Amino acid sequence: MLILPVRAAILYLLVVIIVRIMGKHQIGQLQPYELVITILISELAAVPMQDTDIPLLNGIIPILTLLLIQVTLSLISLKSAAARRIICGGPSILIENGHIQQFELAKLRYNINDLLEQLRLKNIPNISDVEYAILETSGKLSVIPKSQKRPVNPQDLKITTSYEGLPTTLIIDGALQRNHLRQSRLSEDWLKNELAKFGLSNWKQVLLASLDSSGKLFIQPKEAKRKSS
Amino acid sequence: MKTWLISIAGMVLFIGLALLLQYHIQTTADQFEHSIQQATTTLNQHQWRPTSIKISQIKTRWQKTKLLWGMLIIHREIDSIDQALIRSAKAIQSKNYSEALMELDTLRHFIQHIPERERFNLVNIF
């Protein structure tokens, strides 16, 4: 009975490590070969996890082999455009200059209803508003609306905007982010002074503190625990 | 804090229960082995009647034991013991000495195999 949880923990940790090594691609948008590897790894880990008759190495060795293949294919597709086209395929244009590419849809076995559904999910209910719709290699649809239908931006209105960088988190759940503070060239004393202005004596009392590029500090203190009635 | 305590208590309870069941399997298997040994001794003396009584007792005890073991171990192992028990009983009934001896030894092997495969060690983990 103790063997099963230990085997499960070993395989779980192994798969977590493998997915981390495979890179962020593996947990985001999957290419076809990555999807295949993900399915295979889950199966390879699940079977020896529940069946103690199968040696754990029968699961570990194929998983490591798949990791090797995945890393190799990723490197090949990174270096060679031709290999990338074979391994990952290429994007397909489904709507070009507002015109549905009927034969491309048929080739991809992608029906009109699927196309309309994807457009609706992108907040484009009317197909005549679309200039381009491209089916990416990950299976996601990219939609470029006609220039008259795209949202207005400050450049269209000739409005000058100031630079907006990423806000820096200084305290997360009571933990001081010292490296972020250093990167922002700020000191702990400065932060303590700022916290004091909010009536806070210690960063352990803070749920989140972040600093935006204009120097504005956002602080949300932790709430006191509610007593259950 | 409360969630942590519940998680740790659950884990300790699980490990404790697992160790207890492992101990139970080992002691039950040892008792069966002892009974099989007694049956083998009487068989070696060609005392068919006491051997037959012994194997009937083992059979009755096994019927009770397999209710719990069936929940803990894979059913293929249970089936193997069932089959070995039937073959042993038949060989004793037909007074076939060499076959009865062989079947009793097979039965002993199947029963002792269970605590062996449930034991927490590196061989069983990997």
Short mmCIF file of C-alpha atoms in Angstrom, two decimals:
data_model
loop_
_atom_site.label_atom_id
_atom_site.label_comp_id
_atom_site.label_asym_id
_atom_site.label_seq_id
_atom_site.Cartn_x
_atom_site.Cartn_y
_atom_site.Cartn_z
CA MET A 1 0.00 0.00 0.00
CA LEU A 2 2.92 2.34 0.65
CA ILE A 3 4.51 1.44 -2.67
CA LEU A 4 1.73 3.01 -4.76
CA PRO A 5 1.95 6.55 -3.28
CA VAL A 6 5.76 6.49 -3.46
CA ARG A 7 5.67 5.42 -7.13
CA ALA A 8 3.01 8.07 -7.82
CA ALA A 9 5.13 10.77 -6.16
CA ILE A 10 8.28 9.74 -8.08
CA LEU A 11 6.47 9.78 -11.44
CA TYR A 12 4.67 13.04 -10.65
CA LEU A 13 7.93 14.78 -9.78
CA LEU A 14 9.60 13.33 -12.87
CA VAL A 15 6.82 14.58 -15.17
CA VAL A 16 6.90 18.05 -13.55
CA ILE A 17 10.68 18.21 -14.14
CA ILE A 18 10.29 16.95 -17.72
CA VAL A 19 7.60 19.55 -18.53
CA ARG A 20 9.81 22.27 -17.04
CA ILE A 21 12.76 21.12 -19.18
CA MET A 22 10.55 21.00 -22.28
CA GLY A 23 9.93 24.69 -21.82
CA LYS A 24 7.04 27.09 -21.56
CA HIS A 25 5.80 26.15 -25.02
CA GLN A 26 4.71 22.83 -23.59
CA ILE A 27 2.25 24.39 -21.15
CA GLY A 28 0.99 27.10 -23.47
CA GLN A 29 0.18 26.71 -27.11
CA LEU A 30 1.14 23.26 -28.26
CA GLN A 31 2.52 22.39 -31.65
CA PRO A 32 1.27 19.05 -33.05
CA TYR A 33 4.44 17.15 -32.09
CA GLU A 34 4.32 18.67 -28.59
CA LEU A 35 0.70 17.67 -28.14
CA VAL A 36 1.57 14.08 -29.12
CA ILE A 37 4.44 14.01 -26.63
CA THR A 38 2.24 15.42 -23.85
CA ILE A 39 -0.41 12.75 -24.43
CA LEU A 40 2.21 9.99 -24.54
CA ILE A 41 3.95 11.20 -21.37
CA SER A 42 0.68 11.29 -19.42
CA GLU A 43 -0.07 7.73 -20.48
CA LEU A 44 3.47 6.50 -19.79
CA ALA A 45 3.37 7.97 -16.30
CA ALA A 46 -0.16 6.84 -15.44
CA VAL A 47 0.22 3.15 -16.28
CA PRO A 48 3.25 2.25 -14.06
CA MET A 49 1.83 4.57 -11.39
CA GLN A 50 -1.13 2.27 -10.81
CA ASP A 51 0.34 -1.09 -11.84
CA THR A 52 3.11 -2.21 -9.49
CA ASP A 53 3.78 -5.21 -11.76
CA ILE A 54 5.37 -2.83 -14.27
CA PRO A 55 8.88 -1.74 -13.29
CA LEU A 56 9.07 2.02 -12.76
CA LEU A 57 11.95 2.17 -15.24
CA ASN A 58 9.55 0.98 -17.98
CA GLY A 59 7.82 4.32 -17.52
CA ILE A 60 10.87 6.47 -16.79
CA ILE A 61 12.99 5.40 -19.79
CA PRO A 62 10.33 6.11 -22.48
CA ILE A 63 9.51 9.45 -20.80
CA LEU A 64 13.19 10.46 -20.89
CA THR A 65 13.40 9.28 -24.52
CA LEU A 66 10.41 11.47 -25.42
CA LEU A 67 12.06 14.41 -23.66
CA LEU A 68 15.15 13.86 -25.78
CA ILE A 69 13.08 13.68 -28.99
CA GLN A 70 11.09 16.79 -28.05
CA VAL A 71 14.20 18.84 -27.25
CA THR A 72 15.86 17.66 -30.48
CA LEU A 73 12.79 18.50 -32.60
CA SER A 74 12.51 21.92 -30.92
CA LEU A 75 16.16 22.66 -31.68
CA ILE A 76 15.82 21.48 -35.29
CA SER A 77 12.69 23.58 -35.83
CA LEU A 78 14.45 26.56 -34.23
CA LYS A 79 17.44 26.35 -36.57
CA SER A 80 15.78 25.35 -39.85
CA ALA A 81 12.73 27.00 -41.44
CA ALA A 82 12.25 24.02 -43.78
CA ALA A 83 12.26 21.57 -40.85
CA ARG A 84 9.91 23.88 -38.95
CA ARG A 85 7.45 23.71 -41.84
CA ILE A 86 7.58 19.90 -41.84
CA ILE A 87 7.46 19.47 -38.04
CA CYS A 88 5.04 22.25 -37.08
CA GLY A 89 3.27 22.90 -40.39
CA GLY A 90 2.42 26.43 -41.48
CA PRO A 91 -0.39 28.89 -40.78
CA SER A 92 -3.41 28.77 -43.13
CA ILE A 93 -5.30 31.81 -44.34
CA LEU A 94 -9.05 31.18 -43.95
CA ILE A 95 -10.25 34.70 -44.80
CA GLU A 96 -8.21 36.86 -47.15
CA ASN A 97 -9.21 40.46 -47.90
CA GLY A 98 -12.65 39.71 -46.46
CA HIS A 99 -13.13 36.69 -48.71
CA ILE A 100 -13.57 33.20 -47.21
CA GLN A 101 -11.05 30.75 -48.65
CA GLN A 102 -13.49 27.94 -49.34
CA PHE A 103 -10.92 25.43 -50.63
CA GLU A 104 -8.56 26.09 -47.74
CA LEU A 105 -11.43 25.44 -45.31
CA ALA A 106 -12.26 22.18 -47.10
CA LYS A 107 -8.58 21.15 -47.08
CA LEU A 108 -8.39 21.72 -43.31
CA ARG A 109 -11.84 20.12 -42.75
CA TYR A 110 -12.79 23.35 -40.95
CA ASN A 111 -16.47 24.12 -41.41
CA ILE A 112 -18.13 27.54 -41.64
CA ASN A 113 -19.83 27.08 -38.26
CA ASP A 114 -16.46 26.54 -36.56
CA LEU A 115 -15.13 29.65 -38.27
CA LEU A 116 -18.12 31.76 -37.20
CA GLU A 117 -17.86 30.40 -33.66
CA GLN A 118 -14.19 31.33 -33.44
CA LEU A 119 -14.94 34.82 -34.80
CA ARG A 120 -17.71 35.30 -32.23
CA LEU A 121 -15.27 34.27 -29.48
CA LYS A 122 -13.01 37.08 -30.74
CA ASN A 123 -15.95 39.53 -30.43
CA ILE A 124 -16.47 39.73 -34.19
CA PRO A 125 -20.04 38.60 -34.86
CA ASN A 126 -20.07 39.85 -38.44
CA ILE A 127 -17.79 38.07 -40.91
CA SER A 128 -17.83 41.11 -43.21
CA ASP A 129 -15.78 43.00 -40.57
CA VAL A 130 -12.85 40.60 -41.03
CA GLU A 131 -9.92 41.42 -43.27
CA TYR A 132 -7.82 38.35 -42.46
CA ALA A 133 -8.39 35.21 -40.42
CA ILE A 134 -5.40 32.95 -40.04
CA LEU A 135 -5.41 29.49 -38.50
CA GLU A 136 -2.12 29.21 -36.63
CA THR A 137 -0.09 26.02 -36.30
CA SER A 138 -1.23 25.75 -32.67
CA GLY A 139 -4.87 25.52 -33.92
CA LYS A 140 -5.79 29.01 -32.70
CA LEU A 141 -7.44 31.51 -35.01
CA SER A 142 -5.87 34.95 -35.39
CA VAL A 143 -8.27 37.59 -36.65
CA ILE A 144 -7.34 40.92 -38.21
CA PRO A 145 -10.42 43.16 -38.54
CA LYS A 146 -10.90 45.64 -41.37
CA SER A 147 -9.19 48.96 -40.61
CA GLN A 148 -12.54 50.73 -40.28
CA LYS A 149 -13.70 48.17 -37.73
CA ARG A 150 -10.71 47.95 -35.47
CA PRO A 151 -10.81 49.76 -32.10
CA VAL A 152 -9.64 53.36 -32.05
CA ASN A 153 -6.24 53.87 -30.48
CA PRO A 154 -4.47 57.05 -29.27
CA GLN A 155 -2.44 57.22 -32.49
CA ASP A 156 -5.66 57.41 -34.58
CA LEU A 157 -6.75 60.37 -32.43
CA LYS A 158 -3.25 61.90 -32.48
CA ILE A 159 -3.09 61.90 -28.68
CA THR A 160 0.34 61.88 -27.07
CA THR A 161 0.70 59.30 -24.33
CA SER A 162 3.40 58.93 -21.70
CA TYR A 163 5.56 55.83 -21.29
CA GLU A 164 3.95 53.02 -19.35
CA GLY A 165 6.30 50.35 -18.12
CA LEU A 166 5.54 47.26 -16.11
CA PRO A 167 4.59 47.82 -12.46
CA THR A 168 7.12 46.33 -10.05
CA THR A 169 5.81 44.20 -7.21
CA LEU A 170 7.58 45.10 -3.97
CA ILE A 171 5.64 42.99 -1.45
CA ILE A 172 3.66 39.84 -2.17
CA ASP A 173 1.64 38.29 0.65
CA GLY A 174 3.86 39.81 3.34
CA ALA A 175 7.12 38.81 1.63
CA LEU A 176 9.47 41.60 0.59
CA GLN A 177 10.74 41.24 -3.01
CA ARG A 178 14.30 42.47 -2.32
CA ASN A 179 15.53 41.92 -5.90
CA HIS A 180 12.65 44.03 -7.31
CA LEU A 181 13.42 46.75 -4.76
CA ARG A 182 17.09 46.70 -5.82
CA GLN A 183 16.16 46.80 -9.53
CA SER A 184 13.99 49.88 -8.85
CA ARG A 185 16.96 51.44 -6.97
CA LEU A 186 14.90 51.83 -3.81
CA SER A 187 15.78 51.06 -0.22
CA GLU A 188 13.96 49.18 2.52
CA ASP A 189 13.94 52.40 4.59
CA TRP A 190 12.09 54.20 1.81
CA LEU A 191 9.51 51.40 1.70
CA LYS A 192 9.11 51.46 5.49
CA ASN A 193 8.45 55.22 5.32
CA GLU A 194 5.86 54.69 2.58
CA LEU A 195 4.17 51.94 4.60
CA ALA A 196 4.08 54.20 7.65
CA LYS A 197 2.03 56.72 5.61
CA PHE A 198 -0.62 53.97 5.30
CA GLY A 199 -0.39 53.23 9.02
CA LEU A 200 1.55 50.00 8.47
CA SER A 201 4.63 49.22 10.56
CA ASN A 202 5.79 46.05 8.83
CA TRP A 203 5.58 44.53 5.32
CA LYS A 204 4.16 41.36 6.84
CA GLN A 205 0.90 43.33 7.16
CA VAL A 206 0.80 43.95 3.39
CA LEU A 207 -0.98 41.71 0.90
CA LEU A 208 0.34 43.46 -2.20
CA ALA A 209 2.50 46.51 -2.83
CA SER A 210 3.47 47.52 -6.34
CA LEU A 211 5.11 50.53 -7.91
CA ASP A 212 4.15 51.70 -11.40
CA SER A 213 6.45 53.43 -13.89
CA SER A 214 5.16 56.89 -12.86
CA GLY A 215 6.29 56.20 -9.28
CA LYS A 216 2.80 55.69 -7.87
CA LEU A 217 2.72 53.16 -5.06
CA PHE A 218 -0.22 50.78 -4.69
CA ILE A 219 -0.64 49.16 -1.29
CA GLN A 220 -3.30 46.76 -0.10
CA PRO A 221 -3.00 45.68 3.55
CA LYS A 222 -3.91 42.18 4.64
CA GLU A 223 -7.40 41.80 6.07
CA ALA A 224 -7.82 40.49 9.59
CA LYS A 225 -9.04 36.89 9.74
CA ARG A 226 -12.81 36.64 9.98
CA LYS A 227 -14.12 34.79 12.98
CA SER A 228 -16.46 31.98 11.96
CA SER A 229 -19.92 32.54 13.39
CA MET B 1 -2.75 26.16 9.66
CA LYS B 2 -5.87 24.08 10.10
CA THR B 3 -5.59 22.74 6.53
CA TRP B 4 -1.92 21.85 7.13
CA LEU B 5 -2.80 19.97 10.30
CA ILE B 6 -5.59 18.04 8.54
CA SER B 7 -3.24 17.17 5.63
CA ILE B 8 -0.44 15.98 7.93
CA ALA B 9 -2.89 14.06 10.13
CA GLY B 10 -4.36 12.42 7.01
CA MET B 11 -0.91 11.46 5.77
CA VAL B 12 0.15 10.04 9.16
CA LEU B 13 -3.13 8.12 9.37
CA PHE B 14 -2.62 6.71 5.87
CA ILE B 15 0.98 5.63 6.57
CA GLY B 16 -0.08 4.11 9.89
CA LEU B 17 -2.93 2.21 8.27
CA ALA B 18 -0.67 1.03 5.44
CA LEU B 19 1.93 -0.28 7.92
CA LEU B 20 -0.79 -1.97 9.95
CA LEU B 21 -2.22 -3.70 6.88
CA GLN B 22 1.25 -4.73 5.76
CA TYR B 23 1.80 -6.28 9.20
CA HIS B 24 -1.58 -8.01 8.98
CA ILE B 25 -0.78 -9.46 5.55
CA GLN B 26 2.61 -10.70 6.75
CA THR B 27 1.26 -12.38 9.92
CA THR B 28 -1.71 -13.94 8.07
CA ALA B 29 0.62 -15.25 5.34
CA ASP B 30 2.92 -16.70 8.05
CA GLN B 31 -0.05 -18.47 9.67
CA PHE B 32 -1.06 -19.94 6.30
CA GLU B 33 2.51 -21.05 5.67
CA HIS B 34 2.59 -22.76 9.06
CA SER B 35 -0.67 -24.61 8.24
CA ILE B 36 0.66 -25.61 4.80
CA GLN B 37 3.84 -26.87 6.49
CA GLN B 38 1.76 -29.03 8.83
CA ALA B 39 -0.20 -30.39 5.84
CA THR B 40 3.10 -31.13 4.05
CA THR B 41 4.42 -33.00 7.13
CA THR B 42 1.34 -35.23 7.33
CA LEU B 43 1.46 -35.69 3.55
CA ASN B 44 5.10 -36.84 3.77
CA GLN B 45 3.92 -39.47 6.27
CA HIS B 46 1.21 -40.47 3.74
CA GLN B 47 -1.51 -39.64 6.31
CA TRP B 48 -4.18 -38.66 3.78
CA ARG B 49 -7.04 -38.09 6.21
CA PRO B 50 -5.26 -35.50 8.48
CA THR B 51 -3.82 -33.81 5.35
CA SER B 52 -7.31 -33.55 3.85
CA ILE B 53 -8.68 -32.08 7.12
CA LYS B 54 -5.82 -29.57 7.22
CA ILE B 55 -6.40 -28.44 3.65
CA SER B 56 -10.14 -28.04 4.40
CA GLN B 57 -9.24 -25.81 7.37
CA ILE B 58 -6.91 -23.76 5.16
CA LYS B 59 -9.70 -23.43 2.60
CA THR B 60 -12.21 -22.18 5.21
CA ARG B 61 -9.71 -19.68 6.62
CA TRP B 62 -8.81 -18.51 3.13
CA GLN B 63 -12.47 -17.77 2.32
CA LYS B 64 -12.55 -15.34 5.27
CA THR B 65 -9.11 -13.87 4.60
CA LYS B 66 -9.74 -13.17 0.95
CA LEU B 67 -12.60 -10.80 1.81
CA LEU B 68 -10.05 -8.30 3.17
CA TRP B 69 -7.14 -9.24 0.91
CA GLY B 70 -9.37 -8.79 -2.13
CA MET B 71 -9.58 -5.08 -1.31
CA LEU B 72 -5.83 -4.70 -0.84
CA ILE B 73 -4.09 -6.78 -3.46
CA ILE B 74 -4.57 -7.42 -7.15
CA HIS B 75 -7.20 -10.05 -7.91
CA ARG B 76 -4.86 -12.10 -10.11
CA GLU B 77 -2.94 -13.10 -6.96
CA ILE B 78 -6.18 -14.08 -5.20
CA ASP B 79 -7.21 -16.18 -8.22
CA SER B 80 -3.81 -17.93 -8.23
CA ILE B 81 -4.24 -18.92 -4.56
CA ASP B 82 -7.82 -20.07 -5.22
CA GLN B 83 -6.63 -22.26 -8.09
CA ALA B 84 -3.66 -23.67 -6.12
CA LEU B 85 -5.98 -24.51 -3.21
CA ILE B 86 -8.43 -26.37 -5.47
CA ARG B 87 -5.59 -28.27 -7.18
CA SER B 88 -4.05 -29.20 -3.79
CA ALA B 89 -7.38 -30.42 -2.43
CA LYS B 90 -8.01 -32.52 -5.55
CA ALA B 91 -4.51 -34.03 -5.51
CA ILE B 92 -4.91 -34.97 -1.82
CA GLN B 93 -8.38 -36.36 -2.48
CA SER B 94 -7.03 -38.55 -5.29
CA LYS B 95 -4.10 -39.56 -3.03
CA ASN B 96 -1.52 -38.54 -5.63
CA TYR B 97 1.52 -37.94 -3.42
CA SER B 98 3.91 -36.20 -5.83
CA GLU B 99 1.22 -33.94 -7.29
CA ALA B 100 -0.14 -33.03 -3.84
CA LEU B 101 3.37 -32.17 -2.66
CA MET B 102 3.95 -30.01 -5.72
CA GLU B 103 0.58 -28.22 -5.37
CA LEU B 104 1.10 -27.52 -1.67
CA ASP B 105 4.48 -26.02 -2.45
CA THR B 106 2.91 -23.89 -5.20
CA LEU B 107 0.24 -22.73 -2.74
CA ARG B 108 2.92 -21.78 -0.21
CA HIS B 109 4.77 -19.83 -2.90
CA PHE B 110 1.63 -17.89 -3.95
CA ILE B 111 0.75 -17.00 -0.35
CA GLN B 112 4.26 -15.88 0.57
CA HIS B 113 4.48 -13.89 -2.67
CA ILE B 114 1.81 -11.45 -1.43
CA PRO B 115 3.66 -9.98 1.57
CA GLU B 116 6.82 -10.03 -0.54
CA ARG B 117 5.28 -7.85 -3.25
CA GLU B 118 3.58 -5.57 -0.71
CA ARG B 119 6.81 -5.03 1.27
CA PHE B 120 8.10 -1.45 1.18
CA ASN B 121 11.56 -1.72 -0.35
CA LEU B 122 13.53 -0.39 -3.32
CA VAL B 123 12.97 -3.50 -5.44
CA ASN B 124 9.19 -3.14 -5.13
CA ILE B 125 9.26 0.64 -5.72
CA PHE B 126 11.35 0.43 -8.87
#
